[in-house]
């Protein structure tokens, strides 16, 4: 009896860890796909800028989309979601100010915020208010 209970508990733990792992993989996938799409659209349709600046601004799009997907849990409170979003913004500002100038860091914050809000605006049209479920 104890062995069955232990095995069942280990099975549930394994399932929980695997589901969290796949959730992180999907979040990283949204980040990479968002970054690549933004980078190539910016590279081929806009004026040519420095490669690293374009990659930084494109990664702001990817980070925004990935973080929006990551915090898209209906059971999470709004302050928790906004706190994680703030961490993303602080990260972007820190990298932008360390590697580039202020004029490069600010548009990336605007792009991040726009993507984050757009994700939730699109999700608001669904009955579940989530794009995840």
Short mmCIF file of N, CA and C in Angstrom, two decimals:
data_model
loop_
_atom_site.label_atom_id
_atom_site.label_comp_id
_atom_site.label_asym_id
_atom_site.label_seq_id
_atom_site.Cartn_x
_atom_site.Cartn_y
_atom_site.Cartn_z
N UNK A 1 0.82 -1.19 0.00
CA UNK A 1 0.00 0.00 0.00
C UNK A 1 0.87 1.26 0.00
N UNK A 2 1.87 1.28 0.84
CA UNK A 2 2.76 2.45 0.93
C UNK A 2 3.53 2.61 -0.38
N UNK A 3 3.93 1.49 -0.96
CA UNK A 3 4.67 1.56 -2.23
C UNK A 3 3.78 2.12 -3.33
N UNK A 4 2.53 1.71 -3.37
CA UNK A 4 1.60 2.23 -4.38
C UNK A 4 1.40 3.74 -4.21
N UNK A 5 1.25 4.16 -2.97
CA UNK A 5 1.08 5.59 -2.70
C UNK A 5 2.32 6.36 -3.11
N UNK A 6 3.50 5.82 -2.80
CA UNK A 6 4.75 6.46 -3.16
C UNK A 6 4.90 6.54 -4.68
N UNK A 7 4.59 5.45 -5.36
CA UNK A 7 4.69 5.44 -6.83
C UNK A 7 3.71 6.43 -7.46
N UNK A 8 2.50 6.50 -6.93
CA UNK A 8 1.52 7.45 -7.44
C UNK A 8 1.97 8.89 -7.23
N UNK A 9 2.55 9.17 -6.06
CA UNK A 9 3.06 10.51 -5.77
C UNK A 9 4.21 10.85 -6.70
N UNK A 10 5.11 9.91 -6.94
CA UNK A 10 6.22 10.15 -7.88
C UNK A 10 5.71 10.37 -9.30
N UNK A 11 4.68 9.64 -9.69
CA UNK A 11 4.09 9.82 -11.01
C UNK A 11 3.49 11.22 -11.15
N UNK A 12 2.76 11.67 -10.12
CA UNK A 12 2.17 13.01 -10.16
C UNK A 12 3.26 14.08 -10.19
N UNK A 13 4.34 13.89 -9.44
CA UNK A 13 5.45 14.84 -9.43
C UNK A 13 6.12 14.89 -10.80
N UNK A 14 6.31 13.73 -11.40
CA UNK A 14 6.91 13.67 -12.73
C UNK A 14 6.02 14.38 -13.75
N UNK A 15 4.72 14.16 -13.68
CA UNK A 15 3.79 14.82 -14.59
C UNK A 15 3.84 16.34 -14.41
N UNK A 16 3.88 16.79 -13.16
CA UNK A 16 3.94 18.22 -12.88
C UNK A 16 5.22 18.84 -13.42
N UNK A 17 6.35 18.18 -13.20
CA UNK A 17 7.63 18.70 -13.70
C UNK A 17 7.68 18.71 -15.22
N UNK A 18 7.16 17.68 -15.85
CA UNK A 18 7.14 17.65 -17.31
C UNK A 18 6.23 18.73 -17.88
N UNK A 19 5.09 18.96 -17.24
CA UNK A 19 4.19 20.00 -17.74
C UNK A 19 4.84 21.38 -17.59
N UNK A 20 5.55 21.62 -16.50
CA UNK A 20 6.26 22.90 -16.32
C UNK A 20 7.39 23.03 -17.34
N UNK A 21 8.08 21.93 -17.62
CA UNK A 21 9.16 21.94 -18.61
C UNK A 21 8.62 22.30 -19.99
N UNK A 22 7.51 21.66 -20.39
CA UNK A 22 6.94 21.96 -21.70
C UNK A 22 6.37 23.37 -21.76
N UNK A 23 5.89 23.88 -20.64
CA UNK A 23 5.41 25.25 -20.59
C UNK A 23 6.57 26.22 -20.84
N UNK A 24 7.71 25.94 -20.25
CA UNK A 24 8.89 26.80 -20.47
C UNK A 24 9.39 26.67 -21.91
N UNK A 25 9.32 25.48 -22.47
CA UNK A 25 9.74 25.29 -23.86
C UNK A 25 8.84 26.11 -24.79
N UNK A 26 7.53 26.10 -24.54
CA UNK A 26 6.61 26.91 -25.36
C UNK A 26 6.87 28.40 -25.18
N UNK A 27 7.18 28.82 -23.96
CA UNK A 27 7.50 30.22 -23.71
C UNK A 27 8.76 30.62 -24.48
N UNK A 28 9.78 29.79 -24.44
CA UNK A 28 11.00 30.07 -25.19
C UNK A 28 10.75 30.05 -26.69
N UNK A 29 9.85 29.17 -27.12
CA UNK A 29 9.50 29.12 -28.54
C UNK A 29 8.83 30.42 -28.97
N UNK A 30 7.91 30.95 -28.16
CA UNK A 30 7.29 32.24 -28.47
C UNK A 30 8.33 33.35 -28.52
N UNK A 31 9.29 33.33 -27.59
CA UNK A 31 10.35 34.33 -27.57
C UNK A 31 11.18 34.26 -28.86
N UNK A 32 11.62 33.06 -29.24
CA UNK A 32 12.48 32.91 -30.42
C UNK A 32 11.73 33.27 -31.69
N UNK A 33 10.51 32.76 -31.84
CA UNK A 33 9.73 33.05 -33.05
C UNK A 33 9.40 34.54 -33.13
N UNK A 34 9.00 35.13 -32.02
CA UNK A 34 8.71 36.57 -32.00
C UNK A 34 9.93 37.40 -32.35
N UNK A 35 11.08 37.02 -31.82
CA UNK A 35 12.32 37.75 -32.11
C UNK A 35 12.68 37.62 -33.59
N UNK A 36 12.61 36.41 -34.12
CA UNK A 36 12.98 36.20 -35.53
C UNK A 36 12.04 36.94 -36.48
N UNK A 37 10.74 36.86 -36.22
CA UNK A 37 9.79 37.55 -37.09
C UNK A 37 10.03 39.05 -37.06
N UNK A 38 10.18 39.59 -35.86
CA UNK A 38 10.40 41.03 -35.74
C UNK A 38 11.73 41.43 -36.37
N UNK A 39 12.76 40.63 -36.17
CA UNK A 39 14.07 40.95 -36.73
C UNK A 39 14.03 40.98 -38.25
N UNK A 40 13.46 39.95 -38.86
CA UNK A 40 13.45 39.89 -40.32
C UNK A 40 12.52 40.94 -40.92
N UNK A 41 11.39 41.19 -40.30
CA UNK A 41 10.52 42.26 -40.81
C UNK A 41 11.22 43.61 -40.72
N UNK A 42 11.89 43.86 -39.61
CA UNK A 42 12.60 45.12 -39.43
C UNK A 42 13.79 45.21 -40.38
N UNK A 43 14.47 44.11 -40.58
CA UNK A 43 15.67 44.08 -41.43
C UNK A 43 15.32 44.30 -42.89
N UNK A 44 14.23 43.71 -43.36
CA UNK A 44 13.91 43.75 -44.79
C UNK A 44 12.96 44.88 -45.18
N UNK A 45 12.22 45.44 -44.23
CA UNK A 45 11.27 46.49 -44.60
C UNK A 45 11.67 47.88 -44.11
N UNK A 46 12.53 47.96 -43.13
CA UNK A 46 12.91 49.27 -42.59
C UNK A 46 14.27 49.69 -43.11
N UNK A 47 14.73 50.79 -42.59
CA UNK A 47 16.05 51.25 -42.96
C UNK A 47 17.09 50.40 -42.24
N UNK A 48 18.22 50.22 -42.88
CA UNK A 48 19.27 49.38 -42.32
C UNK A 48 19.92 50.08 -41.13
N UNK A 49 19.98 49.38 -40.02
CA UNK A 49 20.64 49.89 -38.82
C UNK A 49 21.71 48.87 -38.42
N UNK A 50 22.37 49.17 -37.34
CA UNK A 50 23.37 48.25 -36.82
C UNK A 50 22.71 46.91 -36.48
N UNK A 51 23.40 45.82 -36.77
CA UNK A 51 22.87 44.48 -36.54
C UNK A 51 22.45 44.28 -35.09
N UNK A 52 23.29 44.71 -34.15
CA UNK A 52 23.02 44.48 -32.73
C UNK A 52 21.85 45.31 -32.24
N UNK A 53 21.70 46.51 -32.78
CA UNK A 53 20.55 47.34 -32.40
C UNK A 53 19.27 46.69 -32.90
N UNK A 54 19.28 46.21 -34.14
CA UNK A 54 18.09 45.54 -34.67
C UNK A 54 17.77 44.27 -33.89
N UNK A 55 18.79 43.53 -33.51
CA UNK A 55 18.57 42.31 -32.73
C UNK A 55 18.01 42.65 -31.34
N UNK A 56 18.49 43.73 -30.75
CA UNK A 56 17.99 44.15 -29.43
C UNK A 56 16.53 44.57 -29.51
N UNK A 57 16.18 45.37 -30.49
CA UNK A 57 14.80 45.83 -30.63
C UNK A 57 13.88 44.65 -30.98
N UNK A 58 14.36 43.74 -31.80
CA UNK A 58 13.56 42.55 -32.13
C UNK A 58 13.39 41.65 -30.91
N UNK A 59 14.42 41.57 -30.07
CA UNK A 59 14.29 40.74 -28.87
C UNK A 59 13.29 41.34 -27.89
N UNK A 60 13.10 42.66 -27.93
CA UNK A 60 12.06 43.28 -27.09
C UNK A 60 10.69 42.75 -27.49
N UNK A 61 10.46 42.58 -28.78
CA UNK A 61 9.21 41.98 -29.27
C UNK A 61 9.09 40.55 -28.77
N UNK A 62 10.17 39.77 -28.91
CA UNK A 62 10.15 38.38 -28.49
C UNK A 62 9.97 38.21 -27.00
N UNK A 63 10.64 39.05 -26.21
CA UNK A 63 10.50 38.99 -24.76
C UNK A 63 9.07 39.36 -24.36
N UNK A 64 8.51 40.37 -25.01
CA UNK A 64 7.13 40.76 -24.70
C UNK A 64 6.15 39.64 -24.99
N UNK A 65 6.29 39.01 -26.14
CA UNK A 65 5.37 37.94 -26.52
C UNK A 65 5.57 36.72 -25.61
N UNK A 66 6.83 36.36 -25.34
CA UNK A 66 7.12 35.22 -24.49
C UNK A 66 6.64 35.42 -23.06
N UNK A 67 6.88 36.60 -22.50
CA UNK A 67 6.43 36.87 -21.13
C UNK A 67 4.91 36.96 -21.05
N UNK A 68 4.28 37.51 -22.07
CA UNK A 68 2.81 37.57 -22.06
C UNK A 68 2.23 36.16 -22.06
N UNK A 69 2.83 35.27 -22.83
CA UNK A 69 2.37 33.88 -22.83
C UNK A 69 2.64 33.22 -21.48
N UNK A 70 3.82 33.50 -20.91
CA UNK A 70 4.21 32.89 -19.64
C UNK A 70 3.26 33.27 -18.51
N UNK A 71 2.84 34.52 -18.45
CA UNK A 71 1.97 34.96 -17.35
C UNK A 71 0.49 34.79 -17.66
N UNK A 72 0.18 34.17 -18.77
CA UNK A 72 -1.21 33.98 -19.17
C UNK A 72 -1.83 32.80 -18.40
N UNK A 73 -1.97 32.99 -17.11
CA UNK A 73 -2.62 32.03 -16.23
C UNK A 73 -3.82 32.72 -15.60
N UNK A 74 -5.03 32.26 -15.85
CA UNK A 74 -6.20 32.92 -15.26
C UNK A 74 -6.18 32.92 -13.73
N UNK A 75 -5.52 31.95 -13.13
CA UNK A 75 -5.52 31.89 -11.67
C UNK A 75 -4.50 32.83 -11.03
N UNK A 76 -3.60 33.40 -11.82
CA UNK A 76 -2.62 34.34 -11.28
C UNK A 76 -3.27 35.70 -11.10
N UNK A 77 -2.86 36.40 -10.06
CA UNK A 77 -3.41 37.73 -9.80
C UNK A 77 -2.77 38.76 -10.74
N UNK A 78 -3.49 39.86 -10.94
CA UNK A 78 -2.98 40.92 -11.80
C UNK A 78 -1.67 41.53 -11.28
N UNK A 79 -1.52 41.77 -9.96
CA UNK A 79 -0.23 42.30 -9.50
C UNK A 79 0.95 41.36 -9.79
N UNK A 80 0.73 40.06 -9.73
CA UNK A 80 1.79 39.11 -10.05
C UNK A 80 2.17 39.21 -11.52
N UNK A 81 1.17 39.29 -12.39
CA UNK A 81 1.43 39.41 -13.82
C UNK A 81 2.16 40.70 -14.15
N UNK A 82 1.70 41.80 -13.54
CA UNK A 82 2.34 43.09 -13.81
C UNK A 82 3.75 43.16 -13.21
N UNK A 83 3.96 42.48 -12.09
CA UNK A 83 5.30 42.42 -11.50
C UNK A 83 6.28 41.71 -12.40
N UNK A 84 5.85 40.60 -12.99
CA UNK A 84 6.72 39.88 -13.93
C UNK A 84 6.96 40.73 -15.17
N UNK A 85 5.95 41.45 -15.63
CA UNK A 85 6.12 42.35 -16.75
C UNK A 85 7.12 43.46 -16.43
N UNK A 86 7.05 43.98 -15.22
CA UNK A 86 7.99 45.02 -14.79
C UNK A 86 9.42 44.49 -14.77
N UNK A 87 9.60 43.25 -14.36
CA UNK A 87 10.93 42.64 -14.38
C UNK A 87 11.46 42.59 -15.81
N UNK A 88 10.58 42.25 -16.78
CA UNK A 88 10.99 42.25 -18.18
C UNK A 88 11.39 43.63 -18.67
N UNK A 89 10.64 44.65 -18.27
CA UNK A 89 10.95 46.02 -18.67
C UNK A 89 12.28 46.46 -18.06
N UNK A 90 12.49 46.17 -16.78
CA UNK A 90 13.74 46.53 -16.12
C UNK A 90 14.92 45.84 -16.79
N UNK A 91 14.74 44.58 -17.17
CA UNK A 91 15.79 43.84 -17.87
C UNK A 91 16.12 44.51 -19.20
N UNK A 92 15.08 44.87 -19.96
CA UNK A 92 15.32 45.54 -21.24
C UNK A 92 16.01 46.88 -21.08
N UNK A 93 15.60 47.65 -20.09
CA UNK A 93 16.23 48.95 -19.85
C UNK A 93 17.69 48.76 -19.45
N UNK A 94 17.96 47.82 -18.57
CA UNK A 94 19.33 47.58 -18.12
C UNK A 94 20.24 47.19 -19.28
N UNK A 95 19.78 46.25 -20.10
CA UNK A 95 20.58 45.83 -21.25
C UNK A 95 20.73 46.99 -22.24
N UNK A 96 19.64 47.71 -22.47
CA UNK A 96 19.70 48.83 -23.42
C UNK A 96 20.63 49.93 -22.97
N UNK A 97 20.64 50.24 -21.68
CA UNK A 97 21.52 51.29 -21.18
C UNK A 97 22.97 50.83 -21.07
N UNK A 98 23.19 49.55 -20.81
CA UNK A 98 24.56 49.04 -20.74
C UNK A 98 25.21 48.91 -22.12
N UNK A 99 24.43 48.47 -23.09
CA UNK A 99 25.00 48.19 -24.41
C UNK A 99 24.77 49.30 -25.43
N UNK A 100 23.72 50.08 -25.25
CA UNK A 100 23.38 51.10 -26.23
C UNK A 100 23.13 52.42 -25.50
N UNK A 101 22.53 53.35 -26.19
CA UNK A 101 22.22 54.63 -25.57
C UNK A 101 20.74 54.69 -25.17
N UNK A 102 20.36 55.78 -24.54
CA UNK A 102 19.01 55.97 -24.05
C UNK A 102 17.99 55.96 -25.18
N UNK A 103 18.36 56.53 -26.33
CA UNK A 103 17.44 56.61 -27.47
C UNK A 103 17.14 55.24 -28.07
N UNK A 104 17.98 54.27 -27.82
CA UNK A 104 17.72 52.91 -28.29
C UNK A 104 16.92 52.12 -27.26
N UNK A 105 17.14 52.39 -25.99
CA UNK A 105 16.46 51.63 -24.93
C UNK A 105 14.98 51.96 -24.84
N UNK A 106 14.62 53.23 -25.02
CA UNK A 106 13.22 53.64 -24.85
C UNK A 106 12.29 53.02 -25.90
N UNK A 107 12.62 53.02 -27.20
CA UNK A 107 11.70 52.37 -28.15
C UNK A 107 11.51 50.88 -27.90
N UNK A 108 12.51 50.22 -27.34
CA UNK A 108 12.35 48.80 -27.05
C UNK A 108 11.33 48.58 -25.93
N UNK A 109 11.29 49.50 -24.97
CA UNK A 109 10.29 49.40 -23.90
C UNK A 109 8.89 49.61 -24.47
N UNK A 110 8.78 50.55 -25.38
CA UNK A 110 7.48 50.81 -26.01
C UNK A 110 7.03 49.59 -26.82
N UNK A 111 7.96 48.98 -27.54
CA UNK A 111 7.62 47.79 -28.32
C UNK A 111 7.21 46.64 -27.40
N UNK A 112 7.96 46.44 -26.32
CA UNK A 112 7.63 45.39 -25.35
C UNK A 112 6.22 45.61 -24.80
N UNK A 113 5.94 46.82 -24.37
CA UNK A 113 4.64 47.13 -23.77
C UNK A 113 3.51 46.97 -24.77
N UNK A 114 3.74 47.38 -26.00
CA UNK A 114 2.72 47.25 -27.05
C UNK A 114 2.39 45.79 -27.31
N UNK A 115 3.40 44.96 -27.40
CA UNK A 115 3.18 43.53 -27.65
C UNK A 115 2.48 42.89 -26.46
N UNK A 116 2.88 43.26 -25.26
CA UNK A 116 2.28 42.70 -24.05
C UNK A 116 0.79 43.04 -23.99
N UNK A 117 0.46 44.30 -24.26
CA UNK A 117 -0.94 44.73 -24.23
C UNK A 117 -1.72 44.10 -25.38
N UNK A 118 -1.11 44.01 -26.56
CA UNK A 118 -1.79 43.41 -27.71
C UNK A 118 -2.14 41.95 -27.44
N UNK A 119 -1.25 41.23 -26.79
CA UNK A 119 -1.52 39.83 -26.45
C UNK A 119 -2.80 39.72 -25.62
N UNK A 120 -2.91 40.57 -24.60
CA UNK A 120 -4.08 40.50 -23.73
C UNK A 120 -5.32 41.09 -24.37
N UNK A 121 -5.15 42.01 -25.30
CA UNK A 121 -6.31 42.53 -26.02
C UNK A 121 -6.88 41.43 -26.92
N UNK A 122 -6.01 40.69 -27.61
CA UNK A 122 -6.46 39.58 -28.44
C UNK A 122 -7.11 38.51 -27.56
N UNK A 123 -6.51 38.24 -26.40
CA UNK A 123 -7.06 37.22 -25.50
C UNK A 123 -8.42 37.64 -24.95
N UNK A 124 -8.67 38.93 -24.83
CA UNK A 124 -9.94 39.39 -24.24
C UNK A 124 -11.13 39.06 -25.13
N UNK A 125 -10.90 38.78 -26.41
CA UNK A 125 -12.00 38.43 -27.30
C UNK A 125 -12.44 36.98 -27.11
N UNK A 126 -11.62 36.17 -26.48
CA UNK A 126 -11.99 34.79 -26.24
C UNK A 126 -12.81 34.67 -24.95
N UNK A 127 -13.62 33.68 -24.89
CA UNK A 127 -14.46 33.48 -23.72
C UNK A 127 -13.63 33.18 -22.47
N UNK A 128 -12.53 32.45 -22.64
CA UNK A 128 -11.69 32.10 -21.50
C UNK A 128 -10.77 33.24 -21.08
N UNK A 129 -10.70 34.32 -21.88
CA UNK A 129 -9.84 35.47 -21.62
C UNK A 129 -8.37 35.08 -21.59
N UNK A 130 -8.04 34.02 -22.33
CA UNK A 130 -6.67 33.51 -22.36
C UNK A 130 -6.41 32.93 -23.74
N UNK A 131 -5.20 33.10 -24.24
CA UNK A 131 -4.83 32.45 -25.50
C UNK A 131 -4.21 31.09 -25.26
N UNK A 132 -3.95 30.81 -24.00
CA UNK A 132 -3.31 29.55 -23.64
C UNK A 132 -4.31 28.40 -23.63
N UNK A 133 -5.52 28.64 -23.19
CA UNK A 133 -6.50 27.55 -23.01
C UNK A 133 -7.62 27.66 -24.01
#
